[in-house]
Tab-separated table of C-alpha atoms and ligand atoms in Angstrom:
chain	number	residue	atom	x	y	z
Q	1	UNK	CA	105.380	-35.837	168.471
Q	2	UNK	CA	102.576	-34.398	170.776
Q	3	UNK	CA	100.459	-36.868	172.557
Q	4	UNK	CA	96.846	-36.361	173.793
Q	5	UNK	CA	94.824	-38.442	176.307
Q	6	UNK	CA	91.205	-39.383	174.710
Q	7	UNK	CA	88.631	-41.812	175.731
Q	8	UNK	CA	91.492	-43.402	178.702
Q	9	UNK	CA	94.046	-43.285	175.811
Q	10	UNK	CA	96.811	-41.661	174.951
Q	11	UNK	CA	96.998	-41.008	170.796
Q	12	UNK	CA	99.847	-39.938	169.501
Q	13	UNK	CA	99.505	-37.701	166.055
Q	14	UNK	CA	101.151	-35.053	164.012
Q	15	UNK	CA	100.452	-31.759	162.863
Q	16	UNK	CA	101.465	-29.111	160.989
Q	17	UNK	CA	99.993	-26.105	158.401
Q	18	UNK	CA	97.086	-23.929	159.325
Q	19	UNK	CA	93.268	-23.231	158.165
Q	20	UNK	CA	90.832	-25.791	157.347
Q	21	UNK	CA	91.749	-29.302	159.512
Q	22	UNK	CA	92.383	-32.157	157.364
Q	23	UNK	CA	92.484	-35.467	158.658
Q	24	UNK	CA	94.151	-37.931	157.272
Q	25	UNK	CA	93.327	-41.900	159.079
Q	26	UNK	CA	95.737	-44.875	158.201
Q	27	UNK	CA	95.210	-48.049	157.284
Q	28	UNK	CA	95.784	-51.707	158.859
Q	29	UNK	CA	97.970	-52.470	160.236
Q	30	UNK	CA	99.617	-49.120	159.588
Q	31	UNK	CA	100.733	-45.595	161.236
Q	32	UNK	CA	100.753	-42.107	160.613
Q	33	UNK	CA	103.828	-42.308	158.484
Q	34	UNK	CA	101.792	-43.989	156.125
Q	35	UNK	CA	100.601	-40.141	154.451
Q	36	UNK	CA	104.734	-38.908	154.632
Q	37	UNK	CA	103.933	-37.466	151.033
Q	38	UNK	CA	100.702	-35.927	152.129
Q	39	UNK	CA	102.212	-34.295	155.721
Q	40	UNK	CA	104.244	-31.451	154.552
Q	41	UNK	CA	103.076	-31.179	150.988
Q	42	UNK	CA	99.630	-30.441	152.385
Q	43	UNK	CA	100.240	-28.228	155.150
Q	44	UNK	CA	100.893	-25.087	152.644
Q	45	UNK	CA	97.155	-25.793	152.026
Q	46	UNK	CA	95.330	-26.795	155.250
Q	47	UNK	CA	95.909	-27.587	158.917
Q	48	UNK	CA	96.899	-31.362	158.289
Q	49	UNK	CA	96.061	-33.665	161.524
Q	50	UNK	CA	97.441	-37.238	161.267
Q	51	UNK	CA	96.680	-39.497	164.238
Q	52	UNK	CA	98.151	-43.032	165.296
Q	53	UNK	CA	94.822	-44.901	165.952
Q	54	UNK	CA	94.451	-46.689	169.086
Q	55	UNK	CA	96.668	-49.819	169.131
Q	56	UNK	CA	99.174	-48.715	166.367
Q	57	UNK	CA	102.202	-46.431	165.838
Q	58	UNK	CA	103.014	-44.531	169.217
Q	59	UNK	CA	99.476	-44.479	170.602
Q	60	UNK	CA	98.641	-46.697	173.697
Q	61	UNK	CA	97.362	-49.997	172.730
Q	62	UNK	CA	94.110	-51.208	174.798
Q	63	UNK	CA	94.022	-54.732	174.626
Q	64	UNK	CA	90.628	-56.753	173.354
Q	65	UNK	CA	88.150	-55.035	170.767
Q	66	UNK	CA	88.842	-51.745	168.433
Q	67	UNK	CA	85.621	-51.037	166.939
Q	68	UNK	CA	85.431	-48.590	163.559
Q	69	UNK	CA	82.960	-46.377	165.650
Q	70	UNK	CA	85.387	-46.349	169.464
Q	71	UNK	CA	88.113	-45.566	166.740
Q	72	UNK	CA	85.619	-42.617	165.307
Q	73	UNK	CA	84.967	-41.514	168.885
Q	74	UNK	CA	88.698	-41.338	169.705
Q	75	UNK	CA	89.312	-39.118	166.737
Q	76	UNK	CA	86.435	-36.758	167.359
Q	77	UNK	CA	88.101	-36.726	171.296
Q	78	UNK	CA	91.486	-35.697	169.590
Q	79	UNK	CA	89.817	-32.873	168.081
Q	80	UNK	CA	87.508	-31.645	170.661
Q	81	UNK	CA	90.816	-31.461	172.833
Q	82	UNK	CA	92.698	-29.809	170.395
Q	83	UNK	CA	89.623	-27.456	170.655
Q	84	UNK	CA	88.444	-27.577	166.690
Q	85	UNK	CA	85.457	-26.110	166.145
Q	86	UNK	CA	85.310	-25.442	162.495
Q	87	UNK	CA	84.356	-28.091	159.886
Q	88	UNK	CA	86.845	-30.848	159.587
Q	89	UNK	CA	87.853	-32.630	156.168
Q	90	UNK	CA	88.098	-36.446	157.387
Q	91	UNK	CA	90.252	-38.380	155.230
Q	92	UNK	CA	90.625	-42.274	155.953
Q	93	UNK	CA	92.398	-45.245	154.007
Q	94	UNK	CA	91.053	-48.372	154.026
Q	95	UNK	CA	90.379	-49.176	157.571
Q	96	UNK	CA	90.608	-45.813	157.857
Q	97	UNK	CA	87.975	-45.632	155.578
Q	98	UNK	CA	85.628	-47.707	157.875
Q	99	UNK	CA	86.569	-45.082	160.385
Q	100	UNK	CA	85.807	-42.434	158.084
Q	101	UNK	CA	82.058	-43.767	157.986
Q	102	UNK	CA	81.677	-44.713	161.556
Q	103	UNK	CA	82.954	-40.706	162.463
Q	104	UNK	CA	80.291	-39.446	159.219
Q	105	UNK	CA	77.199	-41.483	160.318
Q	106	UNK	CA	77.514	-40.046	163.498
Q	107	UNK	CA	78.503	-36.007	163.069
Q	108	UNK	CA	75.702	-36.459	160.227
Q	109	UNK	CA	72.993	-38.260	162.633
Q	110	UNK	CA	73.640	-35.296	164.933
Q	111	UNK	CA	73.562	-32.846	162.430
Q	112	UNK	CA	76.908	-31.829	163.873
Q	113	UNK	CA	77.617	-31.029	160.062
Q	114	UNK	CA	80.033	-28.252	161.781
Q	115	UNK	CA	81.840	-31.181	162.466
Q	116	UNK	CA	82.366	-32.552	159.315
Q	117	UNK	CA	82.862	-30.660	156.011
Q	118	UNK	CA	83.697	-33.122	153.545
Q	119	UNK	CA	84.449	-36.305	152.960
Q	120	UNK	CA	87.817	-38.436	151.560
Q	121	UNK	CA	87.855	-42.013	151.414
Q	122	UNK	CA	90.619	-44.058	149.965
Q	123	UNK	CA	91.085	-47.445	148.954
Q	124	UNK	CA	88.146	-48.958	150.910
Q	125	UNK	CA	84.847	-50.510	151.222
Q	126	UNK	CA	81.844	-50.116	152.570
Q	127	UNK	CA	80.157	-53.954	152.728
Q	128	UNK	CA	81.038	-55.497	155.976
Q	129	UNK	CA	82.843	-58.299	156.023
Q	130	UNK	CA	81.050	-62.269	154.713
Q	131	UNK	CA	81.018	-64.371	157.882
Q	132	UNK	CA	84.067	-66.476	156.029
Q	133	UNK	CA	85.890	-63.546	155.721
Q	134	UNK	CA	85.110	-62.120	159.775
Q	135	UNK	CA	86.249	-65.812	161.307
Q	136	UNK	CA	89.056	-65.557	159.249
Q	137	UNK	CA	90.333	-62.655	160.678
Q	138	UNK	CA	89.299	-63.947	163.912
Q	139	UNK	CA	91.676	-67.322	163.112
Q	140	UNK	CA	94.828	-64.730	161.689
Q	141	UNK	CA	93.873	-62.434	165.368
Q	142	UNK	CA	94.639	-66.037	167.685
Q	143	UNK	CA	97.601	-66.713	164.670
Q	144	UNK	CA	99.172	-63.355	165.762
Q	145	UNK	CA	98.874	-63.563	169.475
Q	146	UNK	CA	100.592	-66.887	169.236
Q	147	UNK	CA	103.597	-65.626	166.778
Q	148	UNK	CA	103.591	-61.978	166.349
Q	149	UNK	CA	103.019	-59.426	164.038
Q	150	UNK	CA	105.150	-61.112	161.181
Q	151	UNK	CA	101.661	-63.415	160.511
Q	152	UNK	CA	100.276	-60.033	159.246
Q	153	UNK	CA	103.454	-58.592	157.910
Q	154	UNK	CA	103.848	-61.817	156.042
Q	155	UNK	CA	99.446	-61.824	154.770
Q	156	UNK	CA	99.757	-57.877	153.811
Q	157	UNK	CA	102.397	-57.102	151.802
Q	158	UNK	CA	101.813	-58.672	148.937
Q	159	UNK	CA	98.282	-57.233	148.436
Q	160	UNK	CA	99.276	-53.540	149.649
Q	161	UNK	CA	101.695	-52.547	146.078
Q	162	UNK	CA	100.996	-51.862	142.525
Q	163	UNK	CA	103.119	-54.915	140.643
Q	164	UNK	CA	105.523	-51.812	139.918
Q	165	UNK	CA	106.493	-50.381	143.163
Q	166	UNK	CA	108.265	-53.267	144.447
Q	167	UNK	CA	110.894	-52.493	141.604
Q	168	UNK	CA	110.547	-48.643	141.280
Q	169	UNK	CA	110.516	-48.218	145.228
Q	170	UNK	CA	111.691	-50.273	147.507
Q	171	UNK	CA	112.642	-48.525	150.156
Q	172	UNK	CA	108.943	-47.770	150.517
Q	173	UNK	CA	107.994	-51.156	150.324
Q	174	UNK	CA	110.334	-52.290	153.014
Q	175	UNK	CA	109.176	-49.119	155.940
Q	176	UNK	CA	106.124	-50.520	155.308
Q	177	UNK	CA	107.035	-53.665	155.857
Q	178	UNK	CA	108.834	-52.419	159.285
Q	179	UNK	CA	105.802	-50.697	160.107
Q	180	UNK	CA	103.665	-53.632	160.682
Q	181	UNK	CA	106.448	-55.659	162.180
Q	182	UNK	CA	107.077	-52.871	164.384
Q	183	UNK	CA	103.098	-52.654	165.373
Q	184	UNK	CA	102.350	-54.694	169.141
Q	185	UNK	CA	100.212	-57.683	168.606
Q	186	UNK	CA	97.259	-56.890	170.544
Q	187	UNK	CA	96.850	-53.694	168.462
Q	188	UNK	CA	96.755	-55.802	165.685
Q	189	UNK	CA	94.091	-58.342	167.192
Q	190	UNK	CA	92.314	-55.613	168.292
Q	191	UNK	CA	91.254	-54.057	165.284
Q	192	UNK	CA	91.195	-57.314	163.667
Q	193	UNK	CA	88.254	-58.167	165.966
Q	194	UNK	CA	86.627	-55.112	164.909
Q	195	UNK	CA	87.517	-55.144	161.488
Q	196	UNK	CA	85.267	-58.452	161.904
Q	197	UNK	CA	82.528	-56.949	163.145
Q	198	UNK	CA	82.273	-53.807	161.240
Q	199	UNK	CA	78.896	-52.635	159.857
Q	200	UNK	CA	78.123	-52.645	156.625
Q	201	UNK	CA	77.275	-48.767	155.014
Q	202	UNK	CA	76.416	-50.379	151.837
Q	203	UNK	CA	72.317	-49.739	151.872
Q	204	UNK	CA	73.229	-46.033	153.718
Q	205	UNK	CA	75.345	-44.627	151.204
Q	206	UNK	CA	72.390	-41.857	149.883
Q	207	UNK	CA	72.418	-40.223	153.509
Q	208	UNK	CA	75.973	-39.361	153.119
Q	209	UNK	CA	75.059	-35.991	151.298
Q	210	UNK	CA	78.010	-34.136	151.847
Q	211	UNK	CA	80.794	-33.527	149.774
Q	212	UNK	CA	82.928	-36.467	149.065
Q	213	UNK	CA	86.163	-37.667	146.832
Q	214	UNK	CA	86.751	-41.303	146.340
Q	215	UNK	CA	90.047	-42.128	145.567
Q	216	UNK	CA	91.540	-45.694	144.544
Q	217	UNK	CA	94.770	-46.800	142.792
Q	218	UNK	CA	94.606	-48.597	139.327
Q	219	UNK	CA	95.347	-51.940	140.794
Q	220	UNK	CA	94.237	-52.118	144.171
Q	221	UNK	CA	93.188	-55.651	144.919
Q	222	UNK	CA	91.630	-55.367	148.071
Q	223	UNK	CA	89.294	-52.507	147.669
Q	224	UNK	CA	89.115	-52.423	143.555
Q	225	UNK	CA	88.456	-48.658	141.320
Q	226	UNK	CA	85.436	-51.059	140.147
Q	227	UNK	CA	83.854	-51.252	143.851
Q	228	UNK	CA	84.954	-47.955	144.458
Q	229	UNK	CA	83.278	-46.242	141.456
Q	230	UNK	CA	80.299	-48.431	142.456
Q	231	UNK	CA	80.685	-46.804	146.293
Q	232	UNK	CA	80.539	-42.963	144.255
Q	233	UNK	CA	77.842	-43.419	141.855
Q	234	UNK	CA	75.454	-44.176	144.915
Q	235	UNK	CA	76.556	-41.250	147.280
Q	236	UNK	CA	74.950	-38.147	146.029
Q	237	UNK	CA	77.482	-35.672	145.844
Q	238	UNK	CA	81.133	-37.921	145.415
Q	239	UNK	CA	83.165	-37.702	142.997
Q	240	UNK	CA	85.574	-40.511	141.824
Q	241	UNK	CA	89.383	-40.547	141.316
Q	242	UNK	CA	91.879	-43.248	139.994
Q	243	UNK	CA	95.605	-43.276	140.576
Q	244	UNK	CA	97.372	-44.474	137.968
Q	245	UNK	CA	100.136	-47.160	138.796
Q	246	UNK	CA	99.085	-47.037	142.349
Q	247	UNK	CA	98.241	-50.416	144.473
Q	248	UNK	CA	96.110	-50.208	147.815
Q	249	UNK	CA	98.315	-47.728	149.065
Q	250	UNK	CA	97.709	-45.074	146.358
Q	251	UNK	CA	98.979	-41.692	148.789
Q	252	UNK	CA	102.226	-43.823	149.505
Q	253	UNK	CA	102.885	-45.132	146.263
Q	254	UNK	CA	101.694	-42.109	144.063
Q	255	UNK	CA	101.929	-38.872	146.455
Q	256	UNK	CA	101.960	-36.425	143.687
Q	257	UNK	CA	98.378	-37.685	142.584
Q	258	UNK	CA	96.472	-38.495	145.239
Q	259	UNK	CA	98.040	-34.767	146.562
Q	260	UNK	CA	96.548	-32.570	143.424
Q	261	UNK	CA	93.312	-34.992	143.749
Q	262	UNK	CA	92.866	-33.598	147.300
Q	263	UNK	CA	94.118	-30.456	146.594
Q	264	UNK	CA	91.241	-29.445	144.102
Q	265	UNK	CA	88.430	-31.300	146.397
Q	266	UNK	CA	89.583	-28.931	149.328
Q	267	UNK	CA	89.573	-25.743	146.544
Q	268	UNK	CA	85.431	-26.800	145.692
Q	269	UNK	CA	82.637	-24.898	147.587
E	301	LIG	C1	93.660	-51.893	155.326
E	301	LIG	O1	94.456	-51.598	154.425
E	301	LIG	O2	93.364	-51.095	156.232
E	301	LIG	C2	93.074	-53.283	155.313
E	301	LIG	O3	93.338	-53.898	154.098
E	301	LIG	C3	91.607	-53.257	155.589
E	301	LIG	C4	91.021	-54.642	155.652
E	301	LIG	O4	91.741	-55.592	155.979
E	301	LIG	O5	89.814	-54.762	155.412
């Protein structure tokens, strides 16, 4: 996999197809492989660009903070060195999805809308985090530099899967589960830390006026299709999706889906 050196890092990503970019931005504490049923499937339809973010999967990890914007920055490095000029589709899941409105604010503040076409964000939020919840992540961050990614592996897993998967697929289950044990620790602090200290897009979601598809499995506990659908009816143009039988990770669990979801977003003028 091709490697590019943004910001004093070097990202690792995938891509394959042709035409309009999509971008599709993991979750934590996740890699690309995380959109395996998006990759190929997608690429008859667009050119489909799937980074590691900085600290995870094959990209370098930089010790300390990872803020949602620096992550935003990286990715708009990645394709200003892969020389894309036309408008991109940005696609993020979860903290992904934080990094999807960190990279929006900004292309739309500029009015770099050549930048940014439209809009995909799945299974997220857009409140920051309470201050309970932020020193709590800052507790599980000096948890994992003590003893390792498991501490996450061990708090994620059971929140990421519809009740069902577990049975129907388990193979998927368990690379996930090898995914986060497999991710270094100070990636995992790092974004932790700036997980924490997020902002919250709550009170801006009427200046996000482009196009937009919100997507959220049935029984996602972390970011629910209730919050969601509360996120859509306040952004002016987004339109709202449910997965049926998925869990937080709806494009893992459900491919098929969250596939012919994007598929007729990309199709819309
Ligand atoms: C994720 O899936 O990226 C995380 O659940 C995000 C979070 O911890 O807020």
């Amino acid at each position: 996999m091709p490697k590019i050196q943004v910001n004093g890092v070097q990202l690792n990503y995938v891509e394959r197809g042709s035409g309009t970019p999509l971008v599709l931005v993991h979750g934590f504490p996740l890699d690309q492989s995380m959109w395996i049923g998006q990759i190929d499937a997608l690429a008859a339809d667009c050119r489909v660009i799937v980074p590691d973010l900085r600290g995870f999967g094959a990209s370098d990890v930089v010790p300390g903070t990872a803020t949602m914007a620096q992550m935003a920055e990286d990715l708009a490095g990645l394709l200003d060195a892969l020389a894309i000029s036309e408008p991109v589709v940005f696609c993020g899941l979860s903290m992904g999805g934080y990094v999807a409105w960190q990279f929006a604010l900004k292309a739309l503040a500029l009015e770099k809308r050549h930048r940014l076409a439209k809009l995909i964000l799945c299974d997220t939020r857009a409140i920051a985090d309470t201050p309970e919840a932020a020193a709590g992540r800052l507790k599980t961050a000096e948890k994992v530099l003590a003893e390792g990614s498991t501490v996450v592996a061990e708090a994620m897993m059971p929140k990421l899967f519809a009740p069902a998967t577990a049975n129907e697929q388990p193979s998927v289950v368990e690379s996930t589960r090898q995914v986060i044990l497999n991710t270094k620790p100070e990636g995992i602090v790092a974004a932790l830390r700036g997980m924490a200290e997020r902002p919250d897009v709550s009170a801006r979601l009427a200046e996000f006026t482009i196009p937009a598809l919100l997507i959220c499995g049935e029984h996602d506990s972390i970011s629910p299709p209730a919050e969601m659908r509360g996120i859509a009816e306040k952004m002016p143009t987004a339109r709202f999706v449910e997965i049926a039988g998925a869990g937080h990770m709806a494009p893992l669990e459900k491919p098929d889906s969250v596939n012919a979801a994007i598929r007729e977003f990309l199709k819309q003028e």
